Amino acid sequence: MRRCALVCCAAAVSAWAAIGLAEEPAAAPGADEPPAAAALAWPREIDAPNATIVVYQPQPETFKGDRLTGRAAVSVTPKGSTEPVFGAVWFGARVSTDRHARTATILAMEVARVRFPGASAAQEERLAGILKDRLPTAPLAFPLDNLLAGIALAEREEAATAALSTAPPKIIFSSVPAVLVVLDGQPRLRPVENGRLMRVVNTPFTILLDPDTKAYYLRGGDRWYTAADIAGPWAESVHAPEAIVAAVPGTAASAGSAAPPAPHIVVATEPTELIVTDGPPEWTPIGGNELLYLGNTGSDVFMEIGSRRCYLLLAGRWYRAASLDGPWAYVASDALPEAFAKIPCDSPKGGVLVHVAGTAQANEAVLDAQIPQTTTVQPGPAELTISYDGAPRFKGIEGTEMRYAVNTADAVIQVHDGYYCCRDAVWYAAMSPTGPWAVCTKVPKEIYTIPPSCPLYHVRYVNVYGATSDGVSVGYLPGYTGSYVYNNTVVYGTGYAYPPWSGAVYIPAPMTWGFHPVYTPWYGEWGYGWGPWHGESRGWVKWGDGEGGWWGPSGYHPVSWSAHDGQLTVNGKTYNVSGLRDGNIYRRNERPAPPAHPEGKAAPGGAKVAEGLANDLFADKHGDVFRKTGDGWERRGRDGWTKSFAPTADTAGGKPGGVVRGELTQTGERGSARSSAPGGRGRSQPPADFSKGDFSRTGRSLDRPELDAHRYARQRGTERAAEFDRHCAHFNRGGSGRSLGGRGGGGVHGRGGRGRRR
């Protein structure tokens, strides 16, 4: 079933709420929700002074940066006529994308050429004039997933695969409720402001030291814990000292004996991940498969029945061992046993398919990683102040002639004699490391050679797409927030352990391990899990919430969370689920308002959904218009729709036929006779990826593989958009990921790790 791949993607929603919440009061129910896919459906109707234009869903041809070229089937009905004339339009446009609302808008459309095969030369010229006059003034907003599915067929900038680190972290198993408390090395202490207490600064957790008693205190959920040594053992402090409680704003004493039993606390000073089972390991079969999975944990742990080897998924990377005791070794996602691609997508472990190379879910995640989040910013001087810990200090970037500042939380890079700063996914330039700064209109190409061994690797994923006197078009890819393509799947983090800055202030570096990142397909980003799921998970990560650096760049700070009745309570503040969309860095952080561009405003009588028309017309690369019926493809000509047609010369240029890329059988299979029907679960390439293919023009009505590919992509995009709507509606009603076929707790380490709530 086609929607199966999307249902299984809901398996990762367990941690979606940990990313991207805007700090603003909860809105009224239904306020500021993303527009429903039905309101952005195709085809679109545009009123012109002398005609009515209907535009069917565009078919992308190239997608690079924020520039889209493509073609679309259109119909034009002149005023006074009841009979539409069908044709094709080729266009180029700038695309504005909102990844969290899952919308895309075609702006500044430029009509390159048109063709109306059923019209006379005079008619075609008149109709072309109507399209060139009206289409550029009618912005077309549509579900982003329509674009995502379509670019599978387009020439595009391939997602870069860098030499990320795959070394496994230390892996700890616990059969009792436990929480992992991560320190970046041995504890580093700094005085708490206006007090005698000391704070451990190289952790996002709240840990204080009382110098008088030599006791450590850890804030976790609604409780305080204490230990004589930071490594433990830790015990609940029912009556934490008043000075300790007062040192942390917004906290109180522990919940007391009425609360669930305290979890075991594991302190790690090296890259570590914690896997918690609800009692001894319980292996559970996956129906009709050669795998078992660990059923009493929210983590993804498998056993291959034949070899008895264990597999573990961490941060999108797979690791293998002879037993749960290890040692664990990396295994590439495209080298997994065939059984992993056969995991039923509607099973409790269907969510891992996004990390199994060759599956539809993995292909779509890779495509998603190539779609930027875009905006337009005000050009010119910027009120940007860089805070250094002392005088600016720079360090060389391995393999380049560039240097980066080590004693600031901002990404400041020296290239030749200039300085460039990337803050909140916008580039700025200056001739001095302290400014004055101006919005950058062209980023030096050297910056895009920064290796992943450098802690500023993520800035490679921020781009300037164009600049005018009115505005600078900018955008960032998911790599900026730590989601990278590796071995044909998506992974979290570079895997490198970067040195922090420790001077008068402590500046953390991004970390891959310790917070159990879980991919959230709805936004193409990652959520995080920590703390036991006792209904008290918020507050485990508290003091560091607003300081950032641990989970990515400035401006992108995940938070601890709990969900009740469709709302989120984060450190005492309440938000609607729709606030998740504010993971968009450009909306979350204040900046000069972008200029009002005419192309961004809907013109009077602009595009609207064409009522009563199916989104079933396609334009081939020659400009002929087709529709699919039960008897096969039909082409529109002067005499209407016909099932029998011969190939014609491409009057728009070129010759009939031709190879797009690669070799593809009619079923969409690459070099295999195995079934690849929509929704198939085999290892073979499903028709969701028609990025390569021999789409020759045969002239036979029943053999149109290129159009079949576009038709499937259109259906797939519609399904993805509908699933996103259901996802938003589900959580706005207070639902949980479990009922959507999800994995449950993901990285939440406790007895509720399988999605149960207490």
PDB file of N, CA, C and O in Angstrom, residues 552-607:
ATOM      1  N   GLY A 552      24.317  21.873  17.952  1.00  0.00           N
ATOM      2  CA  GLY A 552      24.415  22.489  16.642  1.00  0.00           C
ATOM      3  C   GLY A 552      24.722  23.966  16.739  1.00  0.00           C
ATOM      4  O   GLY A 552      25.206  24.455  17.760  1.00  0.00           O
ATOM      5  N   PRO A 553      24.439  24.709  15.677  1.00  0.00           N
ATOM      6  CA  PRO A 553      24.867  26.104  15.596  1.00  0.00           C
ATOM      7  C   PRO A 553      24.052  27.030  16.467  1.00  0.00           C
ATOM      8  O   PRO A 553      22.984  26.673  16.976  1.00  0.00           O
ATOM      9  N   SER A 554      24.557  28.217  16.629  1.00  0.00           N
ATOM     10  CA  SER A 554      23.829  29.259  17.336  1.00  0.00           C
ATOM     11  C   SER A 554      22.474  29.451  16.697  1.00  0.00           C
ATOM     12  O   SER A 554      22.328  29.455  15.486  1.00  0.00           O
ATOM     13  N   GLY A 555      21.447  29.585  17.534  1.00  0.00           N
ATOM     14  CA  GLY A 555      20.100  29.791  17.014  1.00  0.00           C
ATOM     15  C   GLY A 555      19.305  28.525  16.872  1.00  0.00           C
ATOM     16  O   GLY A 555      18.142  28.559  16.479  1.00  0.00           O
ATOM     17  N   TYR A 556      19.915  27.376  17.190  1.00  0.00           N
ATOM     18  CA  TYR A 556      19.200  26.110  17.043  1.00  0.00           C
ATOM     19  C   TYR A 556      19.385  25.315  18.323  1.00  0.00           C
ATOM     20  O   TYR A 556      20.354  24.580  18.484  1.00  0.00           O
ATOM     21  N   HIS A 557      18.459  25.479  19.266  1.00  0.00           N
ATOM     22  CA  HIS A 557      18.618  24.877  20.583  1.00  0.00           C
ATOM     23  C   HIS A 557      17.421  23.980  20.895  1.00  0.00           C
ATOM     24  O   HIS A 557      16.329  24.464  21.147  1.00  0.00           O
ATOM     25  N   PRO A 558      17.586  22.676  20.869  1.00  0.00           N
ATOM     26  CA  PRO A 558      16.483  21.810  21.274  1.00  0.00           C
ATOM     27  C   PRO A 558      16.246  21.922  22.775  1.00  0.00           C
ATOM     28  O   PRO A 558      17.090  22.415  23.514  1.00  0.00           O
ATOM     29  N   VAL A 559      15.082  21.452  23.228  1.00  0.00           N
ATOM     30  CA  VAL A 559      14.730  21.582  24.634  1.00  0.00           C
ATOM     31  C   VAL A 559      14.170  20.270  25.146  1.00  0.00           C
ATOM     32  O   VAL A 559      13.747  19.415  24.392  1.00  0.00           O
ATOM     33  N   SER A 560      14.173  20.109  26.464  1.00  0.00           N
ATOM     34  CA  SER A 560      13.475  18.987  27.074  1.00  0.00           C
ATOM     35  C   SER A 560      11.991  19.285  27.047  1.00  0.00           C
ATOM     36  O   SER A 560      11.574  20.426  27.038  1.00  0.00           O
ATOM     37  N   TRP A 561      11.181  18.244  27.017  1.00  0.00           N
ATOM     38  CA  TRP A 561       9.770  18.497  26.756  1.00  0.00           C
ATOM     39  C   TRP A 561       8.887  17.443  27.422  1.00  0.00           C
ATOM     40  O   TRP A 561       9.308  16.366  27.774  1.00  0.00           O
ATOM     41  N   SER A 562       7.614  17.789  27.576  1.00  0.00           N
ATOM     42  CA  SER A 562       6.567  16.823  27.890  1.00  0.00           C
ATOM     43  C   SER A 562       5.306  17.294  27.206  1.00  0.00           C
ATOM     44  O   SER A 562       5.104  18.480  26.984  1.00  0.00           O
ATOM     45  N   ALA A 563       4.467  16.366  26.806  1.00  0.00           N
ATOM     46  CA  ALA A 563       3.280  16.714  26.030  1.00  0.00           C
ATOM     47  C   ALA A 563       2.017  16.292  26.778  1.00  0.00           C
ATOM     48  O   ALA A 563       1.926  15.192  27.294  1.00  0.00           O
ATOM     49  N   HIS A 564       1.058  17.183  26.839  1.00  0.00           N
ATOM     50  CA  HIS A 564      -0.210  16.895  27.488  1.00  0.00           C
ATOM     51  C   HIS A 564      -1.327  17.583  26.714  1.00  0.00           C
ATOM     52  O   HIS A 564      -1.288  18.784  26.484  1.00  0.00           O
ATOM     53  N   ASP A 565      -2.331  16.818  26.305  1.00  0.00           N
ATOM     54  CA  ASP A 565      -3.526  17.370  25.671  1.00  0.00           C
ATOM     55  C   ASP A 565      -3.204  18.250  24.476  1.00  0.00           C
ATOM     56  O   ASP A 565      -3.769  19.323  24.286  1.00  0.00           O
ATOM     57  N   GLY A 566      -2.278  17.795  23.634  1.00  0.00           N
ATOM     58  CA  GLY A 566      -1.981  18.533  22.419  1.00  0.00           C
ATOM     59  C   GLY A 566      -1.108  19.745  22.605  1.00  0.00           C
ATOM     60  O   GLY A 566      -0.913  20.520  21.678  1.00  0.00           O
ATOM     61  N   GLN A 567      -0.590  19.958  23.812  1.00  0.00           N
ATOM     62  CA  GLN A 567       0.290  21.087  24.049  1.00  0.00           C
ATOM     63  C   GLN A 567       1.600  20.588  24.632  1.00  0.00           C
ATOM     64  O   GLN A 567       1.696  19.468  25.128  1.00  0.00           O
ATOM     65  N   LEU A 568       2.606  21.434  24.553  1.00  0.00           N
ATOM     66  CA  LEU A 568       3.907  21.099  25.092  1.00  0.00           C
ATOM     67  C   LEU A 568       4.231  22.017  26.250  1.00  0.00           C
ATOM     68  O   LEU A 568       4.018  23.224  26.176  1.00  0.00           O
ATOM     69  N   THR A 569       4.735  21.440  27.337  1.00  0.00           N
ATOM     70  CA  THR A 569       5.195  22.238  28.468  1.00  0.00           C
ATOM     71  C   THR A 569       6.709  22.158  28.498  1.00  0.00           C
ATOM     72  O   THR A 569       7.274  21.088  28.661  1.00  0.00           O
ATOM     73  N   VAL A 570       7.344  23.300  28.311  1.00  0.00           N
ATOM     74  CA  VAL A 570       8.804  23.353  28.218  1.00  0.00           C
ATOM     75  C   VAL A 570       9.315  24.317  29.272  1.00  0.00           C
ATOM     76  O   VAL A 570       9.086  25.518  29.194  1.00  0.00           O
ATOM     77  N   ASN A 571       9.965  23.728  30.302  1.00  0.00           N
ATOM     78  CA  ASN A 571      10.524  24.557  31.364  1.00  0.00           C
ATOM     79  C   ASN A 571       9.516  25.571  31.900  1.00  0.00           C
ATOM     80  O   ASN A 571       9.811  26.746  32.104  1.00  0.00           O
ATOM     81  N   GLY A 572       8.283  25.108  32.102  1.00  0.00           N
ATOM     82  CA  GLY A 572       7.270  25.959  32.709  1.00  0.00           C
ATOM     83  C   GLY A 572       6.442  26.764  31.736  1.00  0.00           C
ATOM     84  O   GLY A 572       5.478  27.408  32.138  1.00  0.00           O
ATOM     85  N   LYS A 573       6.778  26.744  30.425  1.00  0.00           N
ATOM     86  CA  LYS A 573       5.998  27.479  29.438  1.00  0.00           C
ATOM     87  C   LYS A 573       5.221  26.487  28.575  1.00  0.00           C
ATOM     88  O   LYS A 573       5.663  25.373  28.339  1.00  0.00           O
ATOM     89  N   THR A 574       4.052  26.925  28.095  1.00  0.00           N
ATOM     90  CA  THR A 574       3.182  26.044  27.341  1.00  0.00           C
ATOM     91  C   THR A 574       3.062  26.530  25.902  1.00  0.00           C
ATOM     92  O   THR A 574       2.959  27.718  25.637  1.00  0.00           O
ATOM     93  N   TYR A 575       3.087  25.558  24.959  1.00  0.00           N
ATOM     94  CA  TYR A 575       3.038  25.868  23.547  1.00  0.00           C
ATOM     95  C   TYR A 575       2.058  24.936  22.862  1.00  0.00           C
ATOM     96  O   TYR A 575       1.858  23.794  23.287  1.00  0.00           O
ATOM     97  N   ASN A 576       1.464  25.404  21.767  1.00  0.00           N
ATOM     98  CA  ASN A 576       0.721  24.512  20.909  1.00  0.00           C
ATOM     99  C   ASN A 576       1.695  23.678  20.089  1.00  0.00           C
ATOM    100  O   ASN A 576       2.825  24.094  19.837  1.00  0.00           O
ATOM    101  N   VAL A 577       1.222  22.522  19.630  1.00  0.00           N
ATOM    102  CA  VAL A 577       2.072  21.678  18.808  1.00  0.00           C
ATOM    103  C   VAL A 577       2.492  22.410  17.538  1.00  0.00           C
ATOM    104  O   VAL A 577       3.569  22.214  17.014  1.00  0.00           O
ATOM    105  N   SER A 578       1.626  23.291  17.032  1.00  0.00           N
ATOM    106  CA  SER A 578       1.975  24.014  15.814  1.00  0.00           C
ATOM    107  C   SER A 578       3.240  24.845  15.993  1.00  0.00           C
ATOM    108  O   SER A 578       3.874  25.231  15.026  1.00  0.00           O
ATOM    109  N   GLY A 579       3.614  25.127  17.231  1.00  0.00           N
ATOM    110  CA  GLY A 579       4.846  25.866  17.475  1.00  0.00           C
ATOM    111  C   GLY A 579       6.085  25.125  17.019  1.00  0.00           C
ATOM    112  O   GLY A 579       7.144  25.709  16.879  1.00  0.00           O
ATOM    113  N   LEU A 580       5.950  23.810  16.772  1.00  0.00           N
ATOM    114  CA  LEU A 580       7.086  23.052  16.279  1.00  0.00           C
ATOM    115  C   LEU A 580       7.634  23.637  14.998  1.00  0.00           C
ATOM    116  O   LEU A 580       8.809  23.551  14.723  1.00  0.00           O
ATOM    117  N   ARG A 581       6.770  24.225  14.210  1.00  0.00           N
ATOM    118  CA  ARG A 581       7.220  24.740  12.936  1.00  0.00           C
ATOM    119  C   ARG A 581       8.242  25.850  13.107  1.00  0.00           C
ATOM    120  O   ARG A 581       8.924  26.229  12.178  1.00  0.00           O
ATOM    121  N   ASP A 582       8.317  26.396  14.285  1.00  0.00           N
ATOM    122  CA  ASP A 582       9.264  27.464  14.512  1.00  0.00           C
ATOM    123  C   ASP A 582      10.672  26.934  14.716  1.00  0.00           C
ATOM    124  O   ASP A 582      11.545  27.657  15.173  1.00  0.00           O
ATOM    125  N   GLY A 583      10.917  25.661  14.401  1.00  0.00           N
ATOM    126  CA  GLY A 583      12.272  25.187  14.255  1.00  0.00           C
ATOM    127  C   GLY A 583      12.960  25.875  13.089  1.00  0.00           C
ATOM    128  O   GLY A 583      14.172  25.783  12.945  1.00  0.00           O
ATOM    129  N   ASN A 584      12.181  26.550  12.243  1.00  0.00           N
ATOM    130  CA  ASN A 584      12.728  27.390  11.184  1.00  0.00           C
ATOM    131  C   ASN A 584      13.558  28.498  11.833  1.00  0.00           C
ATOM    132  O   ASN A 584      13.027  29.390  12.485  1.00  0.00           O
ATOM    133  N   ILE A 585      14.866  28.441  11.669  1.00  0.00           N
ATOM    134  CA  ILE A 585      15.755  29.401  12.326  1.00  0.00           C
ATOM    135  C   ILE A 585      15.435  30.825  11.916  1.00  0.00           C
ATOM    136  O   ILE A 585      15.546  31.751  12.717  1.00  0.00           O
ATOM    137  N   TYR A 586      15.016  31.010  10.684  1.00  0.00           N
ATOM    138  CA  TYR A 586      14.736  32.365  10.217  1.00  0.00           C
ATOM    139  C   TYR A 586      13.531  32.980  10.913  1.00  0.00           C
ATOM    140  O   TYR A 586      13.441  34.199  11.014  1.00  0.00           O
ATOM    141  N   ARG A 587      12.607  32.176  11.399  1.00  0.00           N
ATOM    142  CA  ARG A 587      11.468  32.722  12.124  1.00  0.00           C
ATOM    143  C   ARG A 587      11.741  32.834  13.614  1.00  0.00           C
ATOM    144  O   ARG A 587      11.136  33.646  14.306  1.00  0.00           O
ATOM    145  N   ARG A 588      12.630  32.003  14.112  1.00  0.00           N
ATOM    146  CA  ARG A 588      12.829  31.948  15.559  1.00  0.00           C
ATOM    147  C   ARG A 588      13.699  33.075  16.078  1.00  0.00           C
ATOM    148  O   ARG A 588      13.676  33.378  17.257  1.00  0.00           O
ATOM    149  N   ASN A 589      14.481  33.667  15.221  1.00  0.00           N
ATOM    150  CA  ASN A 589      15.436  34.663  15.686  1.00  0.00           C
ATOM    151  C   ASN A 589      15.152  36.017  15.057  1.00  0.00           C
ATOM    152  O   ASN A 589      14.890  36.124  13.865  1.00  0.00           O
ATOM    153  N   GLU A 590      15.202  37.041  15.890  1.00  0.00           N
ATOM    154  CA  GLU A 590      14.890  38.381  15.399  1.00  0.00           C
ATOM    155  C   GLU A 590      15.973  38.850  14.433  1.00  0.00           C
ATOM    156  O   GLU A 590      17.142  38.615  14.613  1.00  0.00           O
ATOM    157  N   ARG A 591      15.533  39.532  13.395  1.00  0.00           N
ATOM    158  CA  ARG A 591      16.427  40.089  12.401  1.00  0.00           C
ATOM    159  C   ARG A 591      15.678  41.191  11.671  1.00  0.00           C
ATOM    160  O   ARG A 591      14.458  41.264  11.760  1.00  0.00           O
ATOM    161  N   PRO A 592      16.373  42.074  10.944  1.00  0.00           N
ATOM    162  CA  PRO A 592      15.655  43.079  10.169  1.00  0.00           C
ATOM    163  C   PRO A 592      14.646  42.430   9.233  1.00  0.00           C
ATOM    164  O   PRO A 592      14.930  41.417   8.600  1.00  0.00           O
ATOM    165  N   ALA A 593      13.459  42.988   9.193  1.00  0.00           N
ATOM    166  CA  ALA A 593      12.403  42.418   8.361  1.00  0.00           C
ATOM    167  C   ALA A 593      12.822  42.432   6.898  1.00  0.00           C
ATOM    168  O   ALA A 593      13.389  43.414   6.408  1.00  0.00           O
ATOM    169  N   PRO A 594      12.594  41.330   6.173  1.00  0.00           N
ATOM    170  CA  PRO A 594      12.936  41.318   4.751  1.00  0.00           C
ATOM    171  C   PRO A 594      12.061  42.291   3.988  1.00  0.00           C
ATOM    172  O   PRO A 594      10.951  42.600   4.407  1.00  0.00           O
ATOM    173  N   PRO A 595      12.550  42.794   2.887  1.00  0.00           N
ATOM    174  CA  PRO A 595      11.756  43.732   2.104  1.00  0.00           C
ATOM    175  C   PRO A 595      10.543  43.057   1.505  1.00  0.00           C
ATOM    176  O   PRO A 595      10.506  41.836   1.352  1.00  0.00           O
ATOM    177  N   ALA A 596       9.542  43.856   1.193  1.00  0.00           N
ATOM    178  CA  ALA A 596       8.327  43.326   0.576  1.00  0.00           C
ATOM    179  C   ALA A 596       8.561  43.223  -0.927  1.00  0.00           C
ATOM    180  O   ALA A 596       8.650  44.236  -1.620  1.00  0.00           O
ATOM    181  N   HIS A 597       8.697  42.003  -1.406  1.00  0.00           N
ATOM    182  CA  HIS A 597       8.940  41.802  -2.828  1.00  0.00           C
ATOM    183  C   HIS A 597       7.622  41.645  -3.556  1.00  0.00           C
ATOM    184  O   HIS A 597       6.763  40.870  -3.131  1.00  0.00           O
ATOM    185  N   PRO A 598       7.442  42.331  -4.677  1.00  0.00           N
ATOM    186  CA  PRO A 598       6.193  42.167  -5.417  1.00  0.00           C
ATOM    187  C   PRO A 598       5.921  40.718  -5.791  1.00  0.00           C
ATOM    188  O   PRO A 598       4.788  40.281  -5.809  1.00  0.00           O
ATOM    189  N   GLU A 599       7.017  39.955  -6.069  1.00  0.00           N
ATOM    190  CA  GLU A 599       6.775  38.574  -6.488  1.00  0.00           C
ATOM    191  C   GLU A 599       6.275  37.711  -5.343  1.00  0.00           C
ATOM    192  O   GLU A 599       5.767  36.621  -5.556  1.00  0.00           O
ATOM    193  N   GLY A 600       6.399  38.176  -4.116  1.00  0.00           N
ATOM    194  CA  GLY A 600       5.949  37.399  -2.976  1.00  0.00           C
ATOM    195  C   GLY A 600       4.528  37.688  -2.566  1.00  0.00           C
ATOM    196  O   GLY A 600       4.049  37.136  -1.594  1.00  0.00           O
ATOM    197  N   LYS A 601       3.853  38.580  -3.297  1.00  0.00           N
ATOM    198  CA  LYS A 601       2.484  38.929  -2.938  1.00  0.00           C
ATOM    199  C   LYS A 601       1.513  38.359  -3.971  1.00  0.00           C
ATOM    200  O   LYS A 601       1.769  38.412  -5.166  1.00  0.00           O
ATOM    201  N   ALA A 602       0.424  37.842  -3.498  1.00  0.00           N
ATOM    202  CA  ALA A 602      -0.582  37.318  -4.410  1.00  0.00           C
ATOM    203  C   ALA A 602      -1.249  38.470  -5.139  1.00  0.00           C
ATOM    204  O   ALA A 602      -1.744  39.408  -4.529  1.00  0.00           O
ATOM    205  N   ALA A 603      -1.219  38.420  -6.451  1.00  0.00           N
ATOM    206  CA  ALA A 603      -1.836  39.479  -7.229  1.00  0.00           C
ATOM    207  C   ALA A 603      -3.346  39.333  -7.180  1.00  0.00           C
ATOM    208  O   ALA A 603      -3.883  38.257  -6.916  1.00  0.00           O
ATOM    209  N   PRO A 604      -4.089  40.427  -7.411  1.00  0.00           N
ATOM    210  CA  PRO A 604      -5.547  40.335  -7.453  1.00  0.00           C
ATOM    211  C   PRO A 604      -5.972  39.284  -8.466  1.00  0.00           C
ATOM    212  O   PRO A 604      -5.453  39.224  -9.577  1.00  0.00           O
ATOM    213  N   GLY A 605      -6.915  38.454  -8.052  1.00  0.00           N
ATOM    214  CA  GLY A 605      -7.339  37.377  -8.932  1.00  0.00           C
ATOM    215  C   GLY A 605      -6.265  36.342  -9.138  1.00  0.00           C
ATOM    216  O   GLY A 605      -6.157  35.740 -10.194  1.00  0.00           O
ATOM    217  N   GLY A 606      -5.389  36.152  -8.130  1.00  0.00           N
ATOM    218  CA  GLY A 606      -4.261  35.240  -8.245  1.00  0.00           C
ATOM    219  C   GLY A 606      -4.702  33.795  -8.301  1.00  0.00           C
ATOM    220  O   GLY A 606      -5.877  33.461  -8.376  1.00  0.00           O
ATOM    221  N   ALA A 607      -3.681  32.901  -8.244  1.00  0.00           N
ATOM    222  CA  ALA A 607      -3.954  31.486  -8.420  1.00  0.00           C
ATOM    223  C   ALA A 607      -4.823  30.942  -7.299  1.00  0.00           C
ATOM    224  O   ALA A 607      -4.632  31.253  -6.132  1.00  0.00           O
TER     225      ALA A 607
END
